Amino acid sequence: MNIVILGPPGSGKGTQSELISGKYGLYYLQTGDLSRKLAEKNERIKEIVNSGKLIPQEEMTLYVLDHLKDENIDLNNILFEGFPRFVSQYEALENFLKTKSATINLAISIDISREETIKRISARRICIKCTEVYNLITDPPDKEGLCRCGGRLIQREDDNPESIEVRLRYYENNTKELIKYLENRNFLIRIDGSRPIQEIFNDIVEVIENTNAKNTGKN
Ligand SMILES: [Zn+2]
């Protein structure tokens, strides 16, 4: 099953994506990671990523499709997070999958308010040693400022208030179109992301099971 997860920064879509891909054995395509890897090799991309902006949409599409081809990934078992964000990317992905007899089976949006996004991201900390992510509000470390592994916790360069604002505005302006597009196709499932992690996860599992049952029924 191929699943697309949407949601503003701080909605917990990364946490949910890990849980879902773990439970269903999906390849987790995390474009945040992919972008940061590209940034290490490319100054221009580094500037874009650090300012909280997005890699231009067509360019990102090429990187993602190249990645899918290069890594020999099972194109029927992927969880997409952070891509697609635009209608053009969604259609490019759908067309690419079609050539491999695959499709997007499910699109989920995890929704939280603007205020909640800013509050949650400002509280995010990352370990400089093992890159584990903590949240001072929802998932604080046992020892202040320190990771389980002993590494120091810092705020990621793109988690400052200015970058969050930029990302949020980008999210609202750009993903809005994709959300509208998916809603018009009656294809978007909305999940309330303001609740505890386990509750959200249970809801998503139910949606996946329903979709699986429907797809099996068709065969
Ligand atoms: Zn650590």
PDB file of C-alpha atoms and ligand atoms in Angstrom:
ATOM      1  CA  MET A   1       0.000   0.000   0.000  1.00  0.00           C
ATOM      2  CA  ASN A   2       1.231   3.502  -0.859  1.00  0.00           C
ATOM      3  CA  ILE A   3       0.243   6.218   1.593  1.00  0.00           C
ATOM      4  CA  VAL A   4       0.702   9.999   1.435  1.00  0.00           C
ATOM      5  CA  ILE A   5       0.808  11.821   4.781  1.00  0.00           C
ATOM      6  CA  LEU A   6       0.138  15.561   4.879  1.00  0.00           C
ATOM      7  CA  GLY A   7       0.142  17.930   7.828  1.00  0.00           C
ATOM      8  CA  PRO A   8       1.645  21.232   8.937  1.00  0.00           C
ATOM      9  CA  PRO A   9       5.033  21.309  10.659  1.00  0.00           C
ATOM     10  CA  GLY A  10       4.686  20.066  14.226  1.00  0.00           C
ATOM     11  CA  SER A  11       1.561  18.010  13.515  1.00  0.00           C
ATOM     12  CA  GLY A  12       3.368  14.846  14.574  1.00  0.00           C
ATOM     13  CA  LYS A  13       3.302  13.446  11.048  1.00  0.00           C
ATOM     14  CA  GLY A  14       6.901  12.233  11.428  1.00  0.00           C
ATOM     15  CA  THR A  15       6.058  10.258  14.563  1.00  0.00           C
ATOM     16  CA  GLN A  16       2.935   8.803  12.972  1.00  0.00           C
ATOM     17  CA  SER A  17       4.812   7.990   9.769  1.00  0.00           C
ATOM     18  CA  GLU A  18       7.382   6.003  11.753  1.00  0.00           C
ATOM     19  CA  LEU A  19       4.667   4.112  13.602  1.00  0.00           C
ATOM     20  CA  ILE A  20       2.715   3.342  10.432  1.00  0.00           C
ATOM     21  CA  SER A  21       5.700   2.312   8.331  1.00  0.00           C
ATOM     22  CA  GLY A  22       6.865   0.132  11.222  1.00  0.00           C
ATOM     23  CA  LYS A  23       3.522  -1.589  11.626  1.00  0.00           C
ATOM     24  CA  TYR A  24       2.925  -2.195   7.919  1.00  0.00           C
ATOM     25  CA  GLY A  25       6.530  -2.680   6.772  1.00  0.00           C
ATOM     26  CA  LEU A  26       6.431   0.326   4.440  1.00  0.00           C
ATOM     27  CA  TYR A  27       9.481   2.132   3.098  1.00  0.00           C
ATOM     28  CA  TYR A  28       9.415   5.525   4.823  1.00  0.00           C
ATOM     29  CA  LEU A  29      10.301   8.208   2.300  1.00  0.00           C
ATOM     30  CA  GLN A  30      11.101  11.197   4.475  1.00  0.00           C
ATOM     31  CA  THR A  31      11.796  14.193   2.281  1.00  0.00           C
ATOM     32  CA  GLY A  32      13.079  16.302   5.169  1.00  0.00           C
ATOM     33  CA  ASP A  33      15.977  13.864   5.498  1.00  0.00           C
ATOM     34  CA  LEU A  34      16.458  13.682   1.746  1.00  0.00           C
ATOM     35  CA  SER A  35      16.608  17.505   1.533  1.00  0.00           C
ATOM     36  CA  ARG A  36      19.131  17.737   4.348  1.00  0.00           C
ATOM     37  CA  LYS A  37      21.295  15.097   2.629  1.00  0.00           C
ATOM     38  CA  LEU A  38      21.143  17.036  -0.638  1.00  0.00           C
ATOM     39  CA  ALA A  39      22.009  20.210   1.311  1.00  0.00           C
ATOM     40  CA  GLU A  40      25.267  18.642   2.523  1.00  0.00           C
ATOM     41  CA  LYS A  41      26.448  18.391  -1.071  1.00  0.00           C
ATOM     42  CA  ASN A  42      24.948  21.572  -2.489  1.00  0.00           C
ATOM     43  CA  GLU A  43      25.365  25.133  -1.127  1.00  0.00           C
ATOM     44  CA  ARG A  44      22.294  26.473  -2.940  1.00  0.00           C
ATOM     45  CA  ILE A  45      20.063  23.750  -1.495  1.00  0.00           C
ATOM     46  CA  LYS A  46      21.636  24.299   1.932  1.00  0.00           C
ATOM     47  CA  GLU A  47      20.584  27.952   1.842  1.00  0.00           C
ATOM     48  CA  ILE A  48      17.048  27.025   0.840  1.00  0.00           C
ATOM     49  CA  VAL A  49      16.692  24.392   3.571  1.00  0.00           C
ATOM     50  CA  ASN A  50      18.199  26.555   6.337  1.00  0.00           C
ATOM     51  CA  SER A  51      15.881  29.438   5.505  1.00  0.00           C
ATOM     52  CA  GLY A  52      12.914  27.086   5.956  1.00  0.00           C
ATOM     53  CA  LYS A  53      11.970  27.288   2.296  1.00  0.00           C
ATOM     54  CA  LEU A  54      11.326  24.419  -0.072  1.00  0.00           C
ATOM     55  CA  ILE A  55      13.405  23.091  -2.928  1.00  0.00           C
ATOM     56  CA  PRO A  56      11.603  24.190  -6.162  1.00  0.00           C
ATOM     57  CA  GLN A  57       8.778  21.745  -6.823  1.00  0.00           C
ATOM     58  CA  GLU A  58       9.878  20.255 -10.169  1.00  0.00           C
ATOM     59  CA  GLU A  59      13.441  19.882  -8.927  1.00  0.00           C
ATOM     60  CA  MET A  60      12.253  18.073  -5.808  1.00  0.00           C
ATOM     61  CA  THR A  61      10.128  15.756  -7.921  1.00  0.00           C
ATOM     62  CA  LEU A  62      13.238  14.726  -9.887  1.00  0.00           C
ATOM     63  CA  TYR A  63      15.201  14.052  -6.680  1.00  0.00           C
ATOM     64  CA  VAL A  64      12.419  11.925  -5.217  1.00  0.00           C
ATOM     65  CA  LEU A  65      11.785   9.903  -8.376  1.00  0.00           C
ATOM     66  CA  ASP A  66      15.553   9.382  -8.813  1.00  0.00           C
ATOM     67  CA  HIS A  67      15.760   8.223  -5.210  1.00  0.00           C
ATOM     68  CA  LEU A  68      12.924   5.735  -5.738  1.00  0.00           C
ATOM     69  CA  LYS A  69      14.640   4.334  -8.836  1.00  0.00           C
ATOM     70  CA  ASP A  70      18.150   4.264  -7.365  1.00  0.00           C
ATOM     71  CA  GLU A  71      17.352   2.555  -4.108  1.00  0.00           C
ATOM     72  CA  ASN A  72      15.384  -0.261  -5.728  1.00  0.00           C
ATOM     73  CA  ILE A  73      12.424   0.387  -3.487  1.00  0.00           C
ATOM     74  CA  ASP A  74       9.261  -1.744  -3.585  1.00  0.00           C
ATOM     75  CA  LEU A  75       6.940   0.704  -5.322  1.00  0.00           C
ATOM     76  CA  ASN A  76       3.850  -0.853  -3.775  1.00  0.00           C
ATOM     77  CA  ASN A  77       4.864  -0.293  -0.151  1.00  0.00           C
ATOM     78  CA  ILE A  78       5.870   3.300   0.454  1.00  0.00           C
ATOM     79  CA  LEU A  79       4.871   5.921   2.971  1.00  0.00           C
ATOM     80  CA  PHE A  80       5.418   9.429   1.568  1.00  0.00           C
ATOM     81  CA  GLU A  81       5.935  12.284   4.004  1.00  0.00           C
ATOM     82  CA  GLY A  82       6.822  15.817   2.902  1.00  0.00           C
ATOM     83  CA  PHE A  83       6.308  14.832  -0.713  1.00  0.00           C
ATOM     84  CA  PRO A  84       4.101  15.380  -2.628  1.00  0.00           C
ATOM     85  CA  ARG A  85       3.181  18.872  -1.390  1.00  0.00           C
ATOM     86  CA  PHE A  86       1.985  20.316  -4.675  1.00  0.00           C
ATOM     87  CA  VAL A  87      -0.575  19.199  -7.228  1.00  0.00           C
ATOM     88  CA  SER A  88       2.205  18.980  -9.843  1.00  0.00           C
ATOM     89  CA  GLN A  89       4.214  16.677  -7.573  1.00  0.00           C
ATOM     90  CA  TYR A  90       1.200  14.537  -6.777  1.00  0.00           C
ATOM     91  CA  GLU A  91       0.392  14.069 -10.448  1.00  0.00           C
ATOM     92  CA  ALA A  92       4.038  13.380 -11.342  1.00  0.00           C
ATOM     93  CA  LEU A  93       4.213  10.749  -8.609  1.00  0.00           C
ATOM     94  CA  GLU A  94       0.922   9.196  -9.647  1.00  0.00           C
ATOM     95  CA  ASN A  95       2.072   9.019 -13.284  1.00  0.00           C
ATOM     96  CA  PHE A  96       5.406   7.533 -12.294  1.00  0.00           C
ATOM     97  CA  LEU A  97       3.737   4.862 -10.151  1.00  0.00           C
ATOM     98  CA  LYS A  98       1.294   4.100 -12.941  1.00  0.00           C
ATOM     99  CA  THR A  99       4.169   3.155 -15.253  1.00  0.00           C
ATOM    100  CA  LYS A 100       5.122   0.594 -12.586  1.00  0.00           C
ATOM    101  CA  SER A 101       1.537  -0.670 -12.208  1.00  0.00           C
ATOM    102  CA  ALA A 102       1.310   0.979  -8.793  1.00  0.00           C
ATOM    103  CA  THR A 103      -0.852   3.757  -7.375  1.00  0.00           C
ATOM    104  CA  ILE A 104      -1.426   5.999  -4.360  1.00  0.00           C
ATOM    105  CA  ASN A 105      -3.913   4.153  -2.176  1.00  0.00           C
ATOM    106  CA  LEU A 106      -4.483   6.624   0.611  1.00  0.00           C
ATOM    107  CA  ALA A 107      -3.924  10.295   1.466  1.00  0.00           C
ATOM    108  CA  ILE A 108      -4.181  11.447   5.076  1.00  0.00           C
ATOM    109  CA  SER A 109      -3.952  14.965   6.482  1.00  0.00           C
ATOM    110  CA  ILE A 110      -3.057  15.357  10.165  1.00  0.00           C
ATOM    111  CA  ASP A 111      -4.460  18.731  11.187  1.00  0.00           C
ATOM    112  CA  ILE A 112      -3.405  21.095  14.000  1.00  0.00           C
ATOM    113  CA  SER A 113      -3.883  24.820  14.487  1.00  0.00           C
ATOM    114  CA  ARG A 114      -1.344  27.517  13.580  1.00  0.00           C
ATOM    115  CA  GLU A 115      -0.715  28.394  17.244  1.00  0.00           C
ATOM    116  CA  GLU A 116      -0.109  24.745  18.095  1.00  0.00           C
ATOM    117  CA  THR A 117       2.431  24.444  15.268  1.00  0.00           C
ATOM    118  CA  ILE A 118       4.514  27.367  16.538  1.00  0.00           C
ATOM    119  CA  LYS A 119       4.304  26.216  20.154  1.00  0.00           C
ATOM    120  CA  ARG A 120       5.328  22.642  19.353  1.00  0.00           C
ATOM    121  CA  ILE A 121       8.185  23.404  16.961  1.00  0.00           C
ATOM    122  CA  SER A 122       9.741  25.995  19.251  1.00  0.00           C
ATOM    123  CA  ALA A 123       9.964  23.194  21.822  1.00  0.00           C
ATOM    124  CA  ARG A 124      11.715  20.729  19.517  1.00  0.00           C
ATOM    125  CA  ARG A 125      15.293  19.647  20.324  1.00  0.00           C
ATOM    126  CA  ILE A 126      17.613  17.307  18.463  1.00  0.00           C
ATOM    127  CA  CYS A 127      20.618  15.308  19.723  1.00  0.00           C
ATOM    128  CA  ILE A 128      23.882  16.376  18.061  1.00  0.00           C
ATOM    129  CA  LYS A 129      25.279  12.852  18.462  1.00  0.00           C
ATOM    130  CA  CYS A 130      22.514  10.443  17.384  1.00  0.00           C
ATOM    131  CA  THR A 131      19.955  12.925  15.886  1.00  0.00           C
ATOM    132  CA  GLU A 132      17.128  11.648  18.109  1.00  0.00           C
ATOM    133  CA  VAL A 133      14.359  14.234  18.325  1.00  0.00           C
ATOM    134  CA  TYR A 134      12.750  15.364  21.600  1.00  0.00           C
ATOM    135  CA  ASN A 135      10.004  17.825  22.393  1.00  0.00           C
ATOM    136  CA  LEU A 136      10.169  19.809  25.633  1.00  0.00           C
ATOM    137  CA  ILE A 137       6.347  19.723  25.832  1.00  0.00           C
ATOM    138  CA  THR A 138       5.261  16.344  24.466  1.00  0.00           C
ATOM    139  CA  ASP A 139       8.406  14.207  24.788  1.00  0.00           C
ATOM    140  CA  PRO A 140      10.973  15.797  27.164  1.00  0.00           C
ATOM    141  CA  PRO A 141      14.406  14.227  27.827  1.00  0.00           C
ATOM    142  CA  ASP A 142      15.041  12.571  31.217  1.00  0.00           C
ATOM    143  CA  LYS A 143      17.943  14.928  31.905  1.00  0.00           C
ATOM    144  CA  GLU A 144      17.602  18.540  30.876  1.00  0.00           C
ATOM    145  CA  GLY A 145      19.566  19.303  27.719  1.00  0.00           C
ATOM    146  CA  LEU A 146      20.838  15.739  27.349  1.00  0.00           C
ATOM    147  CA  CYS A 147      19.893  12.813  25.129  1.00  0.00           C
ATOM    148  CA  ARG A 148      19.612   9.212  26.343  1.00  0.00           C
ATOM    149  CA  CYS A 149      22.901   8.574  24.497  1.00  0.00           C
ATOM    150  CA  GLY A 150      24.621  11.384  26.437  1.00  0.00           C
ATOM    151  CA  GLY A 151      24.724  13.746  23.456  1.00  0.00           C
ATOM    152  CA  ARG A 152      23.863  17.420  23.844  1.00  0.00           C
ATOM    153  CA  LEU A 153      20.388  18.557  22.713  1.00  0.00           C
ATOM    154  CA  ILE A 154      20.195  21.580  20.449  1.00  0.00           C
ATOM    155  CA  GLN A 155      17.568  23.430  18.457  1.00  0.00           C
ATOM    156  CA  ARG A 156      17.779  22.630  14.758  1.00  0.00           C
ATOM    157  CA  GLU A 157      18.926  25.559  12.646  1.00  0.00           C
ATOM    158  CA  ASP A 158      15.580  25.695  10.814  1.00  0.00           C
ATOM    159  CA  ASP A 159      13.465  25.484  14.002  1.00  0.00           C
ATOM    160  CA  ASN A 160      13.813  29.179  14.895  1.00  0.00           C
ATOM    161  CA  PRO A 161      10.600  31.285  14.976  1.00  0.00           C
ATOM    162  CA  GLU A 162      11.354  33.043  11.638  1.00  0.00           C
ATOM    163  CA  SER A 163      11.889  29.740   9.825  1.00  0.00           C
ATOM    164  CA  ILE A 164       8.779  28.253  11.404  1.00  0.00           C
ATOM    165  CA  GLU A 165       6.730  31.217  10.164  1.00  0.00           C
ATOM    166  CA  VAL A 166       8.146  30.789   6.658  1.00  0.00           C
ATOM    167  CA  ARG A 167       7.467  27.043   6.641  1.00  0.00           C
ATOM    168  CA  LEU A 168       3.973  27.519   7.977  1.00  0.00           C
ATOM    169  CA  ARG A 169       3.179  30.149   5.368  1.00  0.00           C
ATOM    170  CA  TYR A 170       4.602  27.884   2.677  1.00  0.00           C
ATOM    171  CA  TYR A 171       2.586  24.992   3.979  1.00  0.00           C
ATOM    172  CA  GLU A 172      -0.625  26.984   4.040  1.00  0.00           C
ATOM    173  CA  ASN A 173      -0.088  28.590   0.633  1.00  0.00           C
ATOM    174  CA  ASN A 174       1.147  25.561  -1.240  1.00  0.00           C
ATOM    175  CA  THR A 175      -0.373  22.480   0.293  1.00  0.00           C
ATOM    176  CA  LYS A 176      -3.747  24.240   0.325  1.00  0.00           C
ATOM    177  CA  GLU A 177      -4.008  23.563  -3.420  1.00  0.00           C
ATOM    178  CA  LEU A 178      -3.138  19.892  -3.035  1.00  0.00           C
ATOM    179  CA  ILE A 179      -5.602  19.495  -0.175  1.00  0.00           C
ATOM    180  CA  LYS A 180      -8.357  21.115  -2.248  1.00  0.00           C
ATOM    181  CA  TYR A 181      -7.444  18.894  -5.207  1.00  0.00           C
ATOM    182  CA  LEU A 182      -7.602  15.729  -3.098  1.00  0.00           C
ATOM    183  CA  GLU A 183     -10.855  16.780  -1.465  1.00  0.00           C
ATOM    184  CA  ASN A 184     -12.409  17.369  -4.876  1.00  0.00           C
ATOM    185  CA  ARG A 185     -11.427  13.820  -5.770  1.00  0.00           C
ATOM    186  CA  ASN A 186     -12.973  12.682  -2.480  1.00  0.00           C
ATOM    187  CA  PHE A 187      -9.668  11.125  -1.588  1.00  0.00           C
ATOM    188  CA  LEU A 188      -8.454  12.936   1.540  1.00  0.00           C
ATOM    189  CA  ILE A 189      -8.897  11.588   5.054  1.00  0.00           C
ATOM    190  CA  ARG A 190      -8.596  14.220   7.784  1.00  0.00           C
ATOM    191  CA  ILE A 191      -7.335  13.329  11.249  1.00  0.00           C
ATOM    192  CA  ASP A 192      -7.378  15.623  14.298  1.00  0.00           C
ATOM    193  CA  GLY A 193      -3.699  15.914  15.275  1.00  0.00           C
ATOM    194  CA  SER A 194      -4.248  17.756  18.550  1.00  0.00           C
ATOM    195  CA  ARG A 195      -4.875  14.500  20.452  1.00  0.00           C
ATOM    196  CA  PRO A 196      -2.428  12.022  22.068  1.00  0.00           C
ATOM    197  CA  ILE A 197      -0.101  10.089  19.718  1.00  0.00           C
ATOM    198  CA  GLN A 198      -1.735   6.709  20.386  1.00  0.00           C
ATOM    199  CA  GLU A 199      -5.256   7.984  19.668  1.00  0.00           C
ATOM    200  CA  ILE A 200      -4.181   9.474  16.357  1.00  0.00           C
ATOM    201  CA  PHE A 201      -2.345   6.286  15.462  1.00  0.00           C
ATOM    202  CA  ASN A 202      -5.404   4.135  16.253  1.00  0.00           C
ATOM    203  CA  ASP A 203      -7.507   6.295  13.930  1.00  0.00           C
ATOM    204  CA  ILE A 204      -4.969   5.987  11.130  1.00  0.00           C
ATOM    205  CA  VAL A 205      -4.750   2.210  11.553  1.00  0.00           C
ATOM    206  CA  GLU A 206      -8.534   2.022  11.243  1.00  0.00           C
ATOM    207  CA  VAL A 207      -8.434   4.070   8.032  1.00  0.00           C
ATOM    208  CA  ILE A 208      -5.716   1.806   6.595  1.00  0.00           C
ATOM    209  CA  GLU A 209      -7.631  -1.365   7.521  1.00  0.00           C
ATOM    210  CA  ASN A 210     -10.781   0.023   5.881  1.00  0.00           C
ATOM    211  CA  THR A 211      -8.861   0.903   2.722  1.00  0.00           C
ATOM    212  CA  ASN A 212      -7.249  -2.546   2.655  1.00  0.00           C
ATOM    213  CA  ALA A 213     -10.635  -4.205   3.037  1.00  0.00           C
ATOM    214  CA  LYS A 214     -12.063  -2.096   0.208  1.00  0.00           C
ATOM    215  CA  ASN A 215      -9.124  -2.898  -2.095  1.00  0.00           C
ATOM    216  CA  THR A 216      -9.371  -6.604  -1.329  1.00  0.00           C
ATOM    217  CA  GLY A 217     -13.085  -6.471  -2.076  1.00  0.00           C
ATOM    218  CA  LYS A 218     -12.342  -5.097  -5.526  1.00  0.00           C
ATOM    219  CA  ASN A 219     -10.030  -7.996  -6.462  1.00  0.00           C
TER     220      ASN A 219
HETATM  221 ZN    ZN B   1      21.558  11.051  21.270  1.00  0.00          ZN
END
